[in-house]
Every structure is written in C-alpha cells, then in structure tokens.
Amino acid sequence: LAPAPAPSHPTLSSPQDLRSVLLQDYLFRGLVVDSSYQGLPYLFEKSPSYLSMPSTQIAALKAMLPSVRLLVILRDPSRRAYSHFQHSCIKGAVVVASNLSRVTVVKCRTATCARGEAKRRASHLLGLPTSRLTVASYPCHPRLFHQALLPFSQTPFDASADPQTLLRQLNVSITTLHGPAALIARGFYSLHLDRWREFFPPEQLMVLSFETLFFDPIPSLSSIESFLGVPHVDFSSSLVRNTRGGFTPVELNNLTKANVEPYLPMLPETETFLARVFASANAHLARSHPHIIRAWAKI
C-alpha cells in the first residue's frame, strides 16, 4: 500500500527509465502511469514475484515510494513450490519431453502461453526439437513436478549449510524469477526478507502466514488493517467458505482459483527432497518469525 507515488528516482528521467529498472509491469501501470488511480486515498498492488526482485529494483521502489507499507504473505515453501508449478500448468507453461525424460517451466510474453510459444521456448532451453515436446494440461501429475526438480534433487548438497551456501551448491540464484529454479529460489524467504530490510524499516514491513490468513482470515484482516492504517471493515458477512476449506470474498466467488479442479498431492519423495532443501532457510526464518513456522506446522 502507498499513499501516493513519490517523485521518481533522481537518476530516472522518464517512465521508460523507471520501467527498465523495476521491470514489473503491474507495479509500473498501477502506481506510476495509470491516471485513473489519481485522487484515491490509497493505492494497492500485489504480485508473488515482488519478493524476489533484485536489490536494484527494491532500491528504485524505495526511492519512488519511500513511505510504502509492505505486506509479505509466506506459505510453506514446499507447498508454495508445488502450487507455483500447478499455476504454471494452468498457464500452459509446463513443457514435457517425450518419455517424460525432462520437464521444464517456461516464461511467456502473456499471462497464458500460446502452445507454439511454450514449445519454442522449451526447445531452446532443453536443446530438443519441438516435435519431441508436449505442453502439459492442468492438473499436472505430481510426477511432472518431481521431474522438473530432478536437476536439483540429483545435485549433491549439504542440507545443514546456511541458505546462501546451499543455493550456491544447487547453482540457483536467489533472484531467479522463472523456470524450475524459481520453484526453489522463491522459497528461501529469510534471504528475501534480509534484502528488503536493507531498504525498508521494520515498521513498514508486515510478515504474515498464508495458512493463517487462509484458514482464519478475520483476525488476520484486522491486523492488516491496523498495520496499513486503513479504516476497519467487517469482513464476517463478506466471506464464504470455499471447497478447499478457506474463504473467498463473496463478489469474487466465481472468479477465484478456489473453484479450479484440485490437483493430486505431491509425491512423498518430492516432499522429502523439498523438506531437506528448505530446512536451513526455514530455521533462519524461525529466528525472526517463529509464528510463521508454527502456522505451517498446523496444516
């Protein structure tokens, strides 16, 4: 949340320069360019990719919106990775090689990938002809998720190493936004939060458990209102329980992913691998946000 766009970064002479630094289309349109937002008391924006932004982009955001309030909602990283993979499957971004030998996740130019584009991008990544590639259909089988992670599960690593060392062992960059590596990188929350805290003080950053918000939303929404300093709203009559056990705003009931066909649980061996990968990062997160780890343990 931000009260209004602040003056642009002193080194940015135009909106195009700002866009080249932030590289976040939603933020660019919502907070800087779209005149329909002018005059509103508050501006809101969200994206799961913002937490992984490079530090240069975080610095530009700080310069543009110095008083912004930041809400970080963290899901159990293993479940987050699997949900991320299935969401990519919905978008048509999961591509499978013949005989399930290799699986990758591609980045497309639009929200939903055209089949031809997804296969061409996967062909470049995998070094295989498009004739040997297939775009997976949602819901993706959990075996495909396991195959997508094979390059990492087959790489030796020390699960007790500090998070930065472990990522280096897996050859994964913390700011990776796309592809199979992003399934892992985005779950190293403690490292992401450390980078954001270099630019924003604690009073501008609230960290909340996705699971708590999902299964017990009313108290969570009240605490969010207090943090943001916005007027209180009685949400008790505005939420309905959905088929997954969580809640959905009444007016969005037919537009939410809660009504999408559910997918199968991940394979036990995949879950074991991800638990080892995220153990060190979760331990670091527990030092500053033990309530987050406790919330994950309840699910």
PDB file of C-alpha atoms in Angstrom:
ATOM      1  CA  LEU A   1       0.000   0.000   0.000  1.00  0.00           C
ATOM      2  CA  ALA A   2       1.185   3.533  -0.775  1.00  0.00           C
ATOM      3  CA  PRO A   3      -0.480   6.912  -0.105  1.00  0.00           C
ATOM      4  CA  ALA A   4       0.647   8.313  -3.457  1.00  0.00           C
ATOM      5  CA  PRO A   5       3.518   7.962  -5.927  1.00  0.00           C
ATOM      6  CA  ALA A   6       6.557   9.867  -4.719  1.00  0.00           C
ATOM      7  CA  PRO A   7       8.934  11.666  -7.084  1.00  0.00           C
ATOM      8  CA  SER A   8      10.813   9.349  -9.371  1.00  0.00           C
ATOM      9  CA  HIS A   9      14.278   8.122  -8.592  1.00  0.00           C
ATOM     10  CA  PRO A  10      16.704  11.016  -9.207  1.00  0.00           C
ATOM     11  CA  THR A  11      18.533   9.059 -11.904  1.00  0.00           C
ATOM     12  CA  LEU A  12      15.299   8.210 -13.739  1.00  0.00           C
ATOM     13  CA  SER A  13      14.339  10.839 -16.269  1.00  0.00           C
ATOM     14  CA  SER A  14      11.243   9.167 -17.735  1.00  0.00           C
ATOM     15  CA  PRO A  15       8.664   6.448 -17.065  1.00  0.00           C
ATOM     16  CA  GLN A  16      10.549   4.301 -19.569  1.00  0.00           C
ATOM     17  CA  ASP A  17      13.675   4.550 -17.409  1.00  0.00           C
ATOM     18  CA  LEU A  18      11.633   3.622 -14.358  1.00  0.00           C
ATOM     19  CA  ARG A  19      10.202   0.598 -16.122  1.00  0.00           C
ATOM     20  CA  SER A  20      13.652  -0.565 -17.173  1.00  0.00           C
ATOM     21  CA  VAL A  21      14.733  -0.518 -13.528  1.00  0.00           C
ATOM     22  CA  LEU A  22      11.668  -2.059 -11.917  1.00  0.00           C
ATOM     23  CA  LEU A  23      10.786  -4.487 -14.709  1.00  0.00           C
ATOM     24  CA  GLN A  24       7.445  -5.056 -13.003  1.00  0.00           C
ATOM     25  CA  ASP A  25       4.572  -4.259 -15.346  1.00  0.00           C
ATOM     26  CA  TYR A  26       1.854  -4.384 -12.693  1.00  0.00           C
ATOM     27  CA  LEU A  27       3.667  -2.007 -10.373  1.00  0.00           C
ATOM     28  CA  PHE A  28       4.552   0.267 -13.274  1.00  0.00           C
ATOM     29  CA  ARG A  29       0.975   0.548 -14.529  1.00  0.00           C
ATOM     30  CA  GLY A  30      -0.786   0.569 -11.178  1.00  0.00           C
ATOM     31  CA  LEU A  31       1.252   3.059  -9.207  1.00  0.00           C
ATOM     32  CA  VAL A  32       3.008   5.283 -11.708  1.00  0.00           C
ATOM     33  CA  VAL A  33       1.241   5.639 -15.022  1.00  0.00           C
ATOM     34  CA  ASP A  34      -2.458   4.894 -14.788  1.00  0.00           C
ATOM     35  CA  SER A  35      -4.153   8.259 -14.247  1.00  0.00           C
ATOM     36  CA  SER A  36      -7.373   6.572 -13.100  1.00  0.00           C
ATOM     37  CA  TYR A  37      -5.683   5.976  -9.762  1.00  0.00           C
ATOM     38  CA  GLN A  38      -5.028   9.650  -9.116  1.00  0.00           C
ATOM     39  CA  GLY A  39      -7.001  11.163  -6.263  1.00  0.00           C
ATOM     40  CA  LEU A  40      -7.671   7.886  -4.451  1.00  0.00           C
ATOM     41  CA  PRO A  41      -6.628   7.861  -0.771  1.00  0.00           C
ATOM     42  CA  TYR A  42      -4.715   4.560  -1.058  1.00  0.00           C
ATOM     43  CA  LEU A  43      -3.079   2.552  -3.780  1.00  0.00           C
ATOM     44  CA  PHE A  44      -2.672  -1.217  -3.564  1.00  0.00           C
ATOM     45  CA  GLU A  45      -0.632  -3.604  -5.679  1.00  0.00           C
ATOM     46  CA  LYS A  46       0.360  -7.252  -5.352  1.00  0.00           C
ATOM     47  CA  SER A  47       2.366  -9.927  -7.114  1.00  0.00           C
ATOM     48  CA  PRO A  48       4.082 -13.120  -5.928  1.00  0.00           C
ATOM     49  CA  SER A  49       7.222 -12.121  -7.821  1.00  0.00           C
ATOM     50  CA  TYR A  50       7.945  -8.864  -5.964  1.00  0.00           C
ATOM     51  CA  LEU A  51       9.641 -10.580  -3.019  1.00  0.00           C
ATOM     52  CA  SER A  52      12.244 -11.992  -5.433  1.00  0.00           C
ATOM     53  CA  MET A  53      13.039  -8.668  -7.114  1.00  0.00           C
ATOM     54  CA  PRO A  54      16.761  -7.865  -7.449  1.00  0.00           C
ATOM     55  CA  SER A  55      18.094  -5.356  -4.934  1.00  0.00           C
ATOM     56  CA  THR A  56      18.442  -2.709  -7.652  1.00  0.00           C
ATOM     57  CA  GLN A  57      14.693  -2.830  -8.192  1.00  0.00           C
ATOM     58  CA  ILE A  58      13.989  -2.735  -4.444  1.00  0.00           C
ATOM     59  CA  ALA A  59      16.180   0.373  -4.202  1.00  0.00           C
ATOM     60  CA  ALA A  60      14.242   2.012  -7.042  1.00  0.00           C
ATOM     61  CA  LEU A  61      10.966   1.176  -5.321  1.00  0.00           C
ATOM     62  CA  LYS A  62      12.257   2.742  -2.096  1.00  0.00           C
ATOM     63  CA  ALA A  63      13.157   5.923  -3.972  1.00  0.00           C
ATOM     64  CA  MET A  64       9.788   6.070  -5.705  1.00  0.00           C
ATOM     65  CA  LEU A  65       7.601   5.075  -2.717  1.00  0.00           C
ATOM     66  CA  PRO A  66       9.579   5.793   0.453  1.00  0.00           C
ATOM     67  CA  SER A  67       6.569   5.510   2.787  1.00  0.00           C
ATOM     68  CA  VAL A  68       5.043   2.392   1.220  1.00  0.00           C
ATOM     69  CA  ARG A  69       3.654  -0.290   3.553  1.00  0.00           C
ATOM     70  CA  LEU A  70       4.721  -3.794   2.550  1.00  0.00           C
ATOM     71  CA  LEU A  71       2.720  -6.914   3.376  1.00  0.00           C
ATOM     72  CA  VAL A  72       4.568 -10.208   2.878  1.00  0.00           C
ATOM     73  CA  ILE A  73       2.447 -13.365   2.956  1.00  0.00           C
ATOM     74  CA  LEU A  74       4.501 -16.529   3.286  1.00  0.00           C
ATOM     75  CA  ARG A  75       3.255 -20.036   2.501  1.00  0.00           C
ATOM     76  CA  ASP A  76       5.019 -23.240   3.463  1.00  0.00           C
ATOM     77  CA  PRO A  77       7.777 -23.203   0.791  1.00  0.00           C
ATOM     78  CA  SER A  78       7.260 -26.797  -0.330  1.00  0.00           C
ATOM     79  CA  ARG A  79       3.535 -26.261  -0.832  1.00  0.00           C
ATOM     80  CA  ARG A  80       4.239 -22.892  -2.423  1.00  0.00           C
ATOM     81  CA  ALA A  81       6.589 -24.510  -4.953  1.00  0.00           C
ATOM     82  CA  TYR A  82       4.013 -27.136  -5.888  1.00  0.00           C
ATOM     83  CA  SER A  83       1.240 -24.541  -6.180  1.00  0.00           C
ATOM     84  CA  HIS A  84       3.561 -22.401  -8.333  1.00  0.00           C
ATOM     85  CA  PHE A  85       4.158 -25.392 -10.603  1.00  0.00           C
ATOM     86  CA  GLN A  86       0.438 -26.164 -10.922  1.00  0.00           C
ATOM     87  CA  HIS A  87      -0.306 -22.490 -11.635  1.00  0.00           C
ATOM     88  CA  SER A  88       2.292 -22.636 -14.419  1.00  0.00           C
ATOM     89  CA  CYS A  89       0.454 -25.688 -15.695  1.00  0.00           C
ATOM     90  CA  ILE A  90      -2.806 -23.717 -15.812  1.00  0.00           C
ATOM     91  CA  LYS A  91      -0.993 -21.067 -17.877  1.00  0.00           C
ATOM     92  CA  GLY A  92       0.296 -23.673 -20.357  1.00  0.00           C
ATOM     93  CA  ALA A  93       3.899 -23.043 -19.319  1.00  0.00           C
ATOM     94  CA  VAL A  94       4.860 -26.611 -18.330  1.00  0.00           C
ATOM     95  CA  VAL A  95       6.508 -28.455 -21.213  1.00  0.00           C
ATOM     96  CA  VAL A  96       7.360 -32.155 -21.203  1.00  0.00           C
ATOM     97  CA  ALA A  97       9.880 -34.014 -23.360  1.00  0.00           C
ATOM     98  CA  SER A  98       8.987 -37.388 -24.839  1.00  0.00           C
ATOM     99  CA  ASN A  99       9.004 -40.296 -22.368  1.00  0.00           C
ATOM    100  CA  LEU A 100       8.881 -37.750 -19.504  1.00  0.00           C
ATOM    101  CA  SER A 101      12.677 -37.579 -19.731  1.00  0.00           C
ATOM    102  CA  ARG A 102      12.725 -33.840 -18.977  1.00  0.00           C
ATOM    103  CA  VAL A 103      10.216 -31.278 -17.730  1.00  0.00           C
ATOM    104  CA  THR A 104      10.637 -27.510 -17.689  1.00  0.00           C
ATOM    105  CA  VAL A 105       8.657 -24.364 -16.925  1.00  0.00           C
ATOM    106  CA  VAL A 106       8.904 -21.518 -19.420  1.00  0.00           C
ATOM    107  CA  LYS A 107       8.218 -17.793 -19.252  1.00  0.00           C
ATOM    108  CA  CYS A 108       5.780 -16.482 -21.846  1.00  0.00           C
ATOM    109  CA  ARG A 109       5.061 -12.987 -23.034  1.00  0.00           C
ATOM    110  CA  THR A 110       1.421 -13.085 -21.959  1.00  0.00           C
ATOM    111  CA  ALA A 111      -0.435 -14.373 -18.896  1.00  0.00           C
ATOM    112  CA  THR A 112      -1.351 -17.567 -20.773  1.00  0.00           C
ATOM    113  CA  CYS A 113       1.199 -19.204 -23.052  1.00  0.00           C
ATOM    114  CA  ALA A 114       0.391 -19.983 -26.648  1.00  0.00           C
ATOM    115  CA  ARG A 115       1.267 -23.634 -27.250  1.00  0.00           C
ATOM    116  CA  GLY A 116       3.631 -22.801 -30.059  1.00  0.00           C
ATOM    117  CA  GLU A 117       5.446 -20.202 -27.985  1.00  0.00           C
ATOM    118  CA  ALA A 118       5.793 -22.514 -24.963  1.00  0.00           C
ATOM    119  CA  LYS A 119       7.256 -25.316 -27.082  1.00  0.00           C
ATOM    120  CA  ARG A 120       9.662 -22.967 -28.880  1.00  0.00           C
ATOM    121  CA  ARG A 121      10.968 -21.583 -25.606  1.00  0.00           C
ATOM    122  CA  ALA A 122      11.298 -25.058 -24.112  1.00  0.00           C
ATOM    123  CA  SER A 123      13.097 -26.248 -27.243  1.00  0.00           C
ATOM    124  CA  HIS A 124      15.687 -23.522 -26.712  1.00  0.00           C
ATOM    125  CA  LEU A 125      16.091 -24.385 -23.017  1.00  0.00           C
ATOM    126  CA  LEU A 126      16.253 -28.146 -23.411  1.00  0.00           C
ATOM    127  CA  GLY A 127      18.040 -28.344 -26.746  1.00  0.00           C
ATOM    128  CA  LEU A 128      15.315 -30.584 -28.162  1.00  0.00           C
ATOM    129  CA  PRO A 129      13.177 -30.218 -31.310  1.00  0.00           C
ATOM    130  CA  THR A 130       9.608 -29.046 -30.741  1.00  0.00           C
ATOM    131  CA  SER A 131       8.375 -32.316 -32.258  1.00  0.00           C
ATOM    132  CA  ARG A 132       9.579 -34.092 -29.118  1.00  0.00           C
ATOM    133  CA  LEU A 133       7.843 -31.683 -26.747  1.00  0.00           C
ATOM    134  CA  THR A 134       4.314 -31.571 -25.331  1.00  0.00           C
ATOM    135  CA  VAL A 135       2.584 -28.848 -23.331  1.00  0.00           C
ATOM    136  CA  ALA A 136       1.156 -30.390 -20.162  1.00  0.00           C
ATOM    137  CA  SER A 137      -2.511 -29.950 -19.323  1.00  0.00           C
ATOM    138  CA  TYR A 138      -3.843 -28.946 -15.910  1.00  0.00           C
ATOM    139  CA  PRO A 139      -3.865 -30.547 -13.418  1.00  0.00           C
ATOM    140  CA  CYS A 140      -0.277 -31.652 -13.862  1.00  0.00           C
ATOM    141  CA  HIS A 141       0.557 -35.087 -12.496  1.00  0.00           C
ATOM    142  CA  PRO A 142       2.828 -34.893  -9.426  1.00  0.00           C
ATOM    143  CA  ARG A 143       5.403 -36.968 -11.335  1.00  0.00           C
ATOM    144  CA  LEU A 144       5.924 -33.991 -13.654  1.00  0.00           C
ATOM    145  CA  PHE A 145       6.710 -31.763 -10.675  1.00  0.00           C
ATOM    146  CA  HIS A 146       9.220 -34.340  -9.458  1.00  0.00           C
ATOM    147  CA  GLN A 147      10.826 -34.481 -12.915  1.00  0.00           C
ATOM    148  CA  ALA A 148      11.067 -30.689 -13.123  1.00  0.00           C
ATOM    149  CA  LEU A 149      13.110 -30.720  -9.892  1.00  0.00           C
ATOM    150  CA  LEU A 150      15.430 -33.553 -10.952  1.00  0.00           C
ATOM    151  CA  PRO A 151      18.345 -31.254 -11.907  1.00  0.00           C
ATOM    152  CA  PHE A 152      18.397 -30.140  -8.268  1.00  0.00           C
ATOM    153  CA  SER A 153      17.496 -33.377  -6.488  1.00  0.00           C
ATOM    154  CA  GLN A 154      20.323 -35.101  -8.363  1.00  0.00           C
ATOM    155  CA  THR A 155      22.821 -32.415  -7.317  1.00  0.00           C
ATOM    156  CA  PRO A 156      24.734 -33.116  -4.088  1.00  0.00           C
ATOM    157  CA  PHE A 157      24.120 -30.510  -1.400  1.00  0.00           C
ATOM    158  CA  ASP A 158      24.556 -30.102   2.340  1.00  0.00           C
ATOM    159  CA  ALA A 159      21.104 -29.620   3.888  1.00  0.00           C
ATOM    160  CA  SER A 160      22.715 -28.225   7.052  1.00  0.00           C
ATOM    161  CA  ALA A 161      24.583 -25.477   5.183  1.00  0.00           C
ATOM    162  CA  ASP A 162      23.483 -21.864   5.528  1.00  0.00           C
ATOM    163  CA  PRO A 163      20.871 -20.826   2.929  1.00  0.00           C
ATOM    164  CA  GLN A 164      23.236 -18.862   0.709  1.00  0.00           C
ATOM    165  CA  THR A 165      25.754 -21.708   0.565  1.00  0.00           C
ATOM    166  CA  LEU A 166      23.022 -24.224  -0.160  1.00  0.00           C
ATOM    167  CA  LEU A 167      21.735 -22.173  -3.092  1.00  0.00           C
ATOM    168  CA  ARG A 168      25.254 -21.968  -4.495  1.00  0.00           C
ATOM    169  CA  GLN A 169      25.565 -25.736  -4.206  1.00  0.00           C
ATOM    170  CA  LEU A 170      22.348 -26.094  -6.199  1.00  0.00           C
ATOM    171  CA  ASN A 171      23.509 -23.427  -8.682  1.00  0.00           C
ATOM    172  CA  VAL A 172      20.364 -21.357  -8.045  1.00  0.00           C
ATOM    173  CA  SER A 173      20.250 -17.551  -7.897  1.00  0.00           C
ATOM    174  CA  ILE A 174      18.090 -16.061  -5.141  1.00  0.00           C
ATOM    175  CA  THR A 175      16.532 -13.594  -7.613  1.00  0.00           C
ATOM    176  CA  THR A 176      15.546 -16.219 -10.195  1.00  0.00           C
ATOM    177  CA  LEU A 177      12.003 -15.358 -11.283  1.00  0.00           C
ATOM    178  CA  HIS A 178      11.217 -18.040 -13.854  1.00  0.00           C
ATOM    179  CA  GLY A 179      11.851 -21.674 -14.737  1.00  0.00           C
ATOM    180  CA  PRO A 180      12.324 -24.692 -12.443  1.00  0.00           C
ATOM    181  CA  ALA A 181      14.986 -22.856 -10.391  1.00  0.00           C
ATOM    182  CA  ALA A 182      12.372 -20.280  -9.329  1.00  0.00           C
ATOM    183  CA  LEU A 183      10.364 -23.077  -7.699  1.00  0.00           C
ATOM    184  CA  ILE A 184      13.216 -23.342  -5.198  1.00  0.00           C
ATOM    185  CA  ALA A 185      14.602 -19.795  -5.084  1.00  0.00           C
ATOM    186  CA  ARG A 186      11.333 -18.120  -4.131  1.00  0.00           C
ATOM    187  CA  GLY A 187      11.037 -20.335  -1.029  1.00  0.00           C
ATOM    188  CA  PHE A 188      14.226 -19.038   0.616  1.00  0.00           C
ATOM    189  CA  TYR A 189      12.185 -16.419   2.440  1.00  0.00           C
ATOM    190  CA  SER A 190      14.774 -15.424   5.035  1.00  0.00           C
ATOM    191  CA  LEU A 191      17.196 -14.308   2.321  1.00  0.00           C
ATOM    192  CA  HIS A 192      14.498 -12.338   0.503  1.00  0.00           C
ATOM    193  CA  LEU A 193      13.389 -10.602   3.699  1.00  0.00           C
ATOM    194  CA  ASP A 194      17.004  -9.708   4.519  1.00  0.00           C
ATOM    195  CA  ARG A 195      17.322  -7.947   1.174  1.00  0.00           C
ATOM    196  CA  TRP A 196      14.099  -5.958   1.676  1.00  0.00           C
ATOM    197  CA  ARG A 197      15.129  -4.972   5.206  1.00  0.00           C
ATOM    198  CA  GLU A 198      18.225  -3.313   3.795  1.00  0.00           C
ATOM    199  CA  PHE A 199      15.903  -0.656   2.336  1.00  0.00           C
ATOM    200  CA  PHE A 200      12.759  -0.620   4.496  1.00  0.00           C
ATOM    201  CA  PRO A 201      12.480  -0.354   8.306  1.00  0.00           C
ATOM    202  CA  PRO A 202      10.508  -2.953  10.327  1.00  0.00           C
ATOM    203  CA  GLU A 203       7.507  -0.656  10.793  1.00  0.00           C
ATOM    204  CA  GLN A 204       6.918  -0.676   7.024  1.00  0.00           C
ATOM    205  CA  LEU A 205       7.098  -4.458   6.648  1.00  0.00           C
ATOM    206  CA  MET A 206       4.500  -6.925   7.933  1.00  0.00           C
ATOM    207  CA  VAL A 207       5.053 -10.681   7.587  1.00  0.00           C
ATOM    208  CA  LEU A 208       2.031 -12.957   7.738  1.00  0.00           C
ATOM    209  CA  SER A 209       1.436 -16.672   7.279  1.00  0.00           C
ATOM    210  CA  PHE A 210      -0.600 -17.606   4.206  1.00  0.00           C
ATOM    211  CA  GLU A 211      -2.060 -20.528   6.123  1.00  0.00           C
ATOM    212  CA  THR A 212      -3.300 -18.297   8.950  1.00  0.00           C
ATOM    213  CA  LEU A 213      -4.838 -15.822   6.503  1.00  0.00           C
ATOM    214  CA  PHE A 214      -6.435 -18.636   4.506  1.00  0.00           C
ATOM    215  CA  PHE A 215      -7.982 -20.632   7.335  1.00  0.00           C
ATOM    216  CA  ASP A 216      -8.655 -17.861   9.888  1.00  0.00           C
ATOM    217  CA  PRO A 217      -8.973 -14.671   7.835  1.00  0.00           C
ATOM    218  CA  ILE A 218     -10.973 -12.322  10.074  1.00  0.00           C
ATOM    219  CA  PRO A 219      -8.289 -11.736  12.769  1.00  0.00           C
ATOM    220  CA  SER A 220      -5.612 -11.606  10.069  1.00  0.00           C
ATOM    221  CA  LEU A 221      -7.505  -8.981   8.086  1.00  0.00           C
ATOM    222  CA  SER A 222      -7.989  -6.916  11.233  1.00  0.00           C
ATOM    223  CA  SER A 223      -4.252  -6.925  11.939  1.00  0.00           C
ATOM    224  CA  ILE A 224      -3.570  -5.994   8.320  1.00  0.00           C
ATOM    225  CA  GLU A 225      -5.945  -3.031   8.593  1.00  0.00           C
ATOM    226  CA  SER A 226      -4.111  -1.835  11.692  1.00  0.00           C
ATOM    227  CA  PHE A 227      -0.746  -2.177  10.002  1.00  0.00           C
ATOM    228  CA  LEU A 228      -1.874  -0.305   6.900  1.00  0.00           C
ATOM    229  CA  GLY A 229      -3.742   2.346   8.842  1.00  0.00           C
ATOM    230  CA  VAL A 230      -6.912   1.936   6.783  1.00  0.00           C
ATOM    231  CA  PRO A 231     -10.498   2.097   8.098  1.00  0.00           C
ATOM    232  CA  HIS A 232     -11.873  -1.076   9.658  1.00  0.00           C
ATOM    233  CA  VAL A 233     -14.251  -3.218   7.593  1.00  0.00           C
ATOM    234  CA  ASP A 234     -16.454  -6.001   8.955  1.00  0.00           C
ATOM    235  CA  PHE A 235     -15.492  -8.916   6.710  1.00  0.00           C
ATOM    236  CA  SER A 236     -17.595 -11.501   8.542  1.00  0.00           C
ATOM    237  CA  SER A 237     -20.511 -11.097   6.116  1.00  0.00           C
ATOM    238  CA  SER A 238     -18.327 -10.709   3.033  1.00  0.00           C
ATOM    239  CA  LEU A 239     -16.548 -14.070   3.050  1.00  0.00           C
ATOM    240  CA  VAL A 240     -17.814 -17.536   2.174  1.00  0.00           C
ATOM    241  CA  ARG A 241     -16.034 -20.819   2.889  1.00  0.00           C
ATOM    242  CA  ASN A 242     -14.826 -22.418  -0.319  1.00  0.00           C
ATOM    243  CA  THR A 243     -14.321 -26.052  -1.276  1.00  0.00           C
ATOM    244  CA  ARG A 244     -10.695 -26.051  -0.081  1.00  0.00           C
ATOM    245  CA  GLY A 245     -11.601 -25.059   3.469  1.00  0.00           C
ATOM    246  CA  GLY A 246     -10.517 -21.443   3.171  1.00  0.00           C
ATOM    247  CA  PHE A 247     -12.526 -18.299   2.460  1.00  0.00           C
ATOM    248  CA  THR A 248     -13.340 -16.343  -0.672  1.00  0.00           C
ATOM    249  CA  PRO A 249     -14.795 -12.828  -0.980  1.00  0.00           C
ATOM    250  CA  VAL A 250     -18.459 -13.139  -1.961  1.00  0.00           C
ATOM    251  CA  GLU A 251     -18.139 -10.914  -5.016  1.00  0.00           C
ATOM    252  CA  LEU A 252     -15.180 -12.969  -6.319  1.00  0.00           C
ATOM    253  CA  ASN A 253     -16.675 -16.388  -5.695  1.00  0.00           C
ATOM    254  CA  ASN A 254     -16.874 -17.254  -9.400  1.00  0.00           C
ATOM    255  CA  LEU A 255     -13.546 -15.683 -10.327  1.00  0.00           C
ATOM    256  CA  THR A 256     -11.176 -17.381  -7.920  1.00  0.00           C
ATOM    257  CA  LYS A 257      -8.782 -20.289  -8.291  1.00  0.00           C
ATOM    258  CA  ALA A 258     -10.596 -21.883  -5.353  1.00  0.00           C
ATOM    259  CA  ASN A 259     -13.060 -23.296  -7.879  1.00  0.00           C
ATOM    260  CA  VAL A 260     -10.398 -24.777 -10.162  1.00  0.00           C
ATOM    261  CA  GLU A 261     -10.167 -28.561 -10.263  1.00  0.00           C
ATOM    262  CA  PRO A 262      -7.927 -29.716  -7.383  1.00  0.00           C
ATOM    263  CA  TYR A 263      -4.627 -31.424  -8.112  1.00  0.00           C
ATOM    264  CA  LEU A 264      -3.128 -34.545  -6.578  1.00  0.00           C
ATOM    265  CA  PRO A 265      -0.718 -34.266  -3.625  1.00  0.00           C
ATOM    266  CA  MET A 266       2.968 -34.174  -4.450  1.00  0.00           C
ATOM    267  CA  LEU A 267       4.902 -37.441  -4.336  1.00  0.00           C
ATOM    268  CA  PRO A 268       6.379 -38.399  -0.939  1.00  0.00           C
ATOM    269  CA  GLU A 269       9.886 -38.442  -2.395  1.00  0.00           C
ATOM    270  CA  THR A 270       9.408 -34.916  -3.748  1.00  0.00           C
ATOM    271  CA  GLU A 271       8.149 -33.720  -0.390  1.00  0.00           C
ATOM    272  CA  THR A 272      11.175 -35.279   1.330  1.00  0.00           C
ATOM    273  CA  PHE A 273      13.570 -33.580  -1.082  1.00  0.00           C
ATOM    274  CA  LEU A 274      11.966 -30.156  -0.656  1.00  0.00           C
ATOM    275  CA  ALA A 275      11.932 -30.509   3.132  1.00  0.00           C
ATOM    276  CA  ARG A 276      15.720 -31.012   3.014  1.00  0.00           C
ATOM    277  CA  VAL A 277      16.194 -28.079   0.615  1.00  0.00           C
ATOM    278  CA  PHE A 278      14.201 -25.608   2.717  1.00  0.00           C
ATOM    279  CA  ALA A 279      15.198 -26.820   6.208  1.00  0.00           C
ATOM    280  CA  SER A 280      18.080 -24.368   6.639  1.00  0.00           C
ATOM    281  CA  ALA A 281      16.155 -21.370   5.292  1.00  0.00           C
ATOM    282  CA  ASN A 282      13.166 -22.223   7.496  1.00  0.00           C
ATOM    283  CA  ALA A 283      15.424 -22.429  10.547  1.00  0.00           C
ATOM    284  CA  HIS A 284      16.758 -18.943   9.774  1.00  0.00           C
ATOM    285  CA  LEU A 285      13.227 -17.629   9.300  1.00  0.00           C
ATOM    286  CA  ALA A 286      12.153 -19.120  12.633  1.00  0.00           C
ATOM    287  CA  ARG A 287      14.630 -16.899  14.475  1.00  0.00           C
ATOM    288  CA  SER A 288      12.803 -13.729  13.484  1.00  0.00           C
ATOM    289  CA  HIS A 289       9.307 -15.056  12.697  1.00  0.00           C
ATOM    290  CA  PRO A 290       8.593 -18.167  14.777  1.00  0.00           C
ATOM    291  CA  HIS A 291       4.836 -17.619  14.365  1.00  0.00           C
ATOM    292  CA  ILE A 292       5.185 -18.321  10.646  1.00  0.00           C
ATOM    293  CA  ILE A 293       6.814 -21.718  11.218  1.00  0.00           C
ATOM    294  CA  ARG A 294       4.214 -22.606  13.864  1.00  0.00           C
ATOM    295  CA  ALA A 295       1.409 -21.806  11.439  1.00  0.00           C
ATOM    296  CA  TRP A 296       2.931 -24.043   8.768  1.00  0.00           C
ATOM    297  CA  ALA A 297       3.226 -26.900  11.262  1.00  0.00           C
ATOM    298  CA  LYS A 298      -0.513 -26.812  11.982  1.00  0.00           C
ATOM    299  CA  ILE A 299      -1.521 -27.578   8.391  1.00  0.00           C
TER     300      ILE A 299
END
